[in-house]
Amino acid sequence: MPMINFTNPIILLVVTLVYVLILILSKETKKSAIAAVMLFVFVAMLVVHTIMYITGDTLSSDVLSDITFTIVFDLIFVLLSFIAYLWVDDIEAKLKKKKSIDNSLDWFWGKV
């Protein structure tokens, strides 16, 4: 059963580097669609890994433990991607002088 296994530190490092590079690309081009694609990819990975966990009754406990660990990191990347999307979307709205429906990150930046 193929999966992106975040228990391997090399894979986790590579995914983190790709995430940062895509975030930088999205910020520099000021396109929130790039961050949205990244968010949907992590959500799709989360769905696939969850389905693997639910249907994996015959798998060994080591594999189920790895899938659980991977799901946790999927959730972390979904959260980070969502915050990155809101951030780049705010940058894009200011650049195009569009009125945003709400200031989604004001609560976040106000406390920083």
One Martini backbone bead per residue (centre of mass of N, CA, C, O) as a GRO file, in nm:
protein
  112
    1MET     BB    1   0.088   0.042   0.030
    2PRO     BB    2   0.091   0.356  -0.072
    3MET     BB    3   0.275   0.621   0.103
    4ILE     BB    4   0.329   0.908   0.284
    5ASN     BB    5   0.591   0.879   0.518
    6PHE     BB    6   0.645   1.072   0.814
    7THR     BB    7   0.851   0.877   0.973
    8ASN     BB    8   1.043   0.979   0.767
    9PRO     BB    9   1.270   1.232   0.787
   10ILE     BB   10   1.328   1.285   0.487
   11ILE     BB   11   1.036   1.326   0.394
   12LEU     BB   12   0.969   1.553   0.591
   13LEU     BB   13   1.185   1.748   0.486
   14VAL     BB   14   1.093   1.763   0.192
   15VAL     BB   15   0.805   1.863   0.245
   16THR     BB   16   0.889   2.120   0.394
   17LEU     BB   17   1.053   2.245   0.164
   18VAL     BB   18   0.824   2.252  -0.043
   19TYR     BB   19   0.637   2.426   0.124
   20VAL     BB   20   0.822   2.675   0.143
   21LEU     BB   21   0.862   2.720  -0.163
   22ILE     BB   22   0.561   2.760  -0.228
   23LEU     BB   23   0.518   2.996  -0.037
   24ILE     BB   24   0.722   3.185  -0.170
   25LEU     BB   25   0.595   3.181  -0.451
   26SER     BB   26   0.319   3.290  -0.361
   27LYS     BB   27   0.424   3.558  -0.242
   28GLU     BB   28   0.581   3.670  -0.491
   29THR     BB   29   0.324   3.640  -0.694
   30LYS     BB   30   0.049   3.692  -0.549
   31LYS     BB   31  -0.093   3.386  -0.535
   32SER     BB   32  -0.351   3.204  -0.387
   33ALA     BB   33  -0.375   2.948  -0.569
   34ILE     BB   34  -0.118   2.807  -0.479
   35ALA     BB   35  -0.205   2.770  -0.181
   36ALA     BB   36  -0.466   2.614  -0.248
   37VAL     BB   37  -0.334   2.369  -0.376
   38MET     BB   38  -0.174   2.289  -0.128
   39LEU     BB   39  -0.419   2.244   0.051
   40PHE     BB   40  -0.558   2.021  -0.126
   41VAL     BB   41  -0.328   1.817  -0.110
   42PHE     BB   42  -0.336   1.776   0.200
   43VAL     BB   43  -0.631   1.688   0.211
   44ALA     BB   44  -0.600   1.442   0.026
   45MET     BB   45  -0.393   1.298   0.204
   46LEU     BB   46  -0.577   1.277   0.450
   47VAL     BB   47  -0.796   1.105   0.318
   48VAL     BB   48  -0.621   0.866   0.232
   49HIS     BB   49  -0.507   0.796   0.515
   50THR     BB   50  -0.782   0.750   0.648
   51ILE     BB   51  -0.873   0.520   0.466
   52MET     BB   52  -0.635   0.335   0.535
   53TYR     BB   53  -0.706   0.315   0.838
   54ILE     BB   54  -0.998   0.206   0.817
   55THR     BB   55  -0.913  -0.044   0.605
   56GLY     BB   56  -0.664  -0.159   0.814
   57ASP     BB   57  -0.727  -0.437   0.980
   58THR     BB   58  -0.484  -0.631   0.855
   59LEU     BB   59  -0.276  -0.467   0.973
   60SER     BB   60  -0.024  -0.385   1.140
   61SER     BB   61   0.067  -0.197   1.411
   62ASP     BB   62   0.297  -0.041   1.272
   63VAL     BB   63   0.136   0.071   1.032
   64LEU     BB   64  -0.085   0.212   1.200
   65SER     BB   65   0.113   0.399   1.345
   66ASP     BB   66   0.220   0.540   1.091
   67ILE     BB   67  -0.054   0.651   0.997
   68THR     BB   68  -0.111   0.820   1.247
   69PHE     BB   69   0.137   1.002   1.223
   70THR     BB   70   0.065   1.104   0.938
   71ILE     BB   71  -0.207   1.238   1.012
   72VAL     BB   72  -0.091   1.448   1.199
   73PHE     BB   73   0.083   1.587   0.978
   74ASP     BB   74  -0.149   1.654   0.792
   75LEU     BB   75  -0.290   1.848   0.990
   76ILE     BB   76  -0.059   2.047   1.015
   77PHE     BB   77  -0.041   2.118   0.708
   78VAL     BB   78  -0.329   2.222   0.683
   79LEU     BB   79  -0.306   2.454   0.881
   80LEU     BB   80  -0.063   2.598   0.747
   81SER     BB   81  -0.199   2.629   0.466
   82PHE     BB   82  -0.438   2.800   0.558
   83ILE     BB   83  -0.276   3.037   0.670
   84ALA     BB   84  -0.123   3.091   0.406
   85TYR     BB   85  -0.369   3.152   0.234
   86LEU     BB   86  -0.471   3.396   0.397
   87TRP     BB   87  -0.215   3.563   0.363
   88VAL     BB   88  -0.198   3.572   0.047
   89ASP     BB   89  -0.485   3.680   0.006
   90ASP     BB   90  -0.432   3.950   0.146
   91ILE     BB   91  -0.208   4.043  -0.042
   92GLU     BB   92  -0.377   4.028  -0.304
   93ALA     BB   93  -0.602   4.228  -0.214
   94LYS     BB   94  -0.414   4.474  -0.173
   95LEU     BB   95  -0.300   4.483  -0.462
   96LYS     BB   96  -0.604   4.488  -0.603
   97LYS     BB   97  -0.802   4.651  -0.422
   98LYS     BB   98  -0.971   4.457  -0.252
   99LYS     BB   99  -1.244   4.365  -0.079
  100SER     BB  100  -1.273   4.207   0.202
  101ILE     BB  101  -1.489   4.038   0.385
  102ASP     BB  102  -1.253   3.966   0.582
  103ASN     BB  103  -1.012   3.972   0.845
  104SER     BB  104  -0.874   3.673   0.906
  105LEU     BB  105  -0.575   3.770   1.047
  106ASP     BB  106  -0.611   3.982   1.276
  107TRP     BB  107  -0.618   3.791   1.523
  108PHE     BB  108  -0.325   3.693   1.475
  109TRP     BB  109  -0.153   3.964   1.442
  110GLY     BB  110  -0.248   4.105   1.711
  111LYS     BB  111  -0.077   3.884   1.900
  112VAL     BB  112   0.229   3.922   1.774
   0.00000   0.00000   0.00000
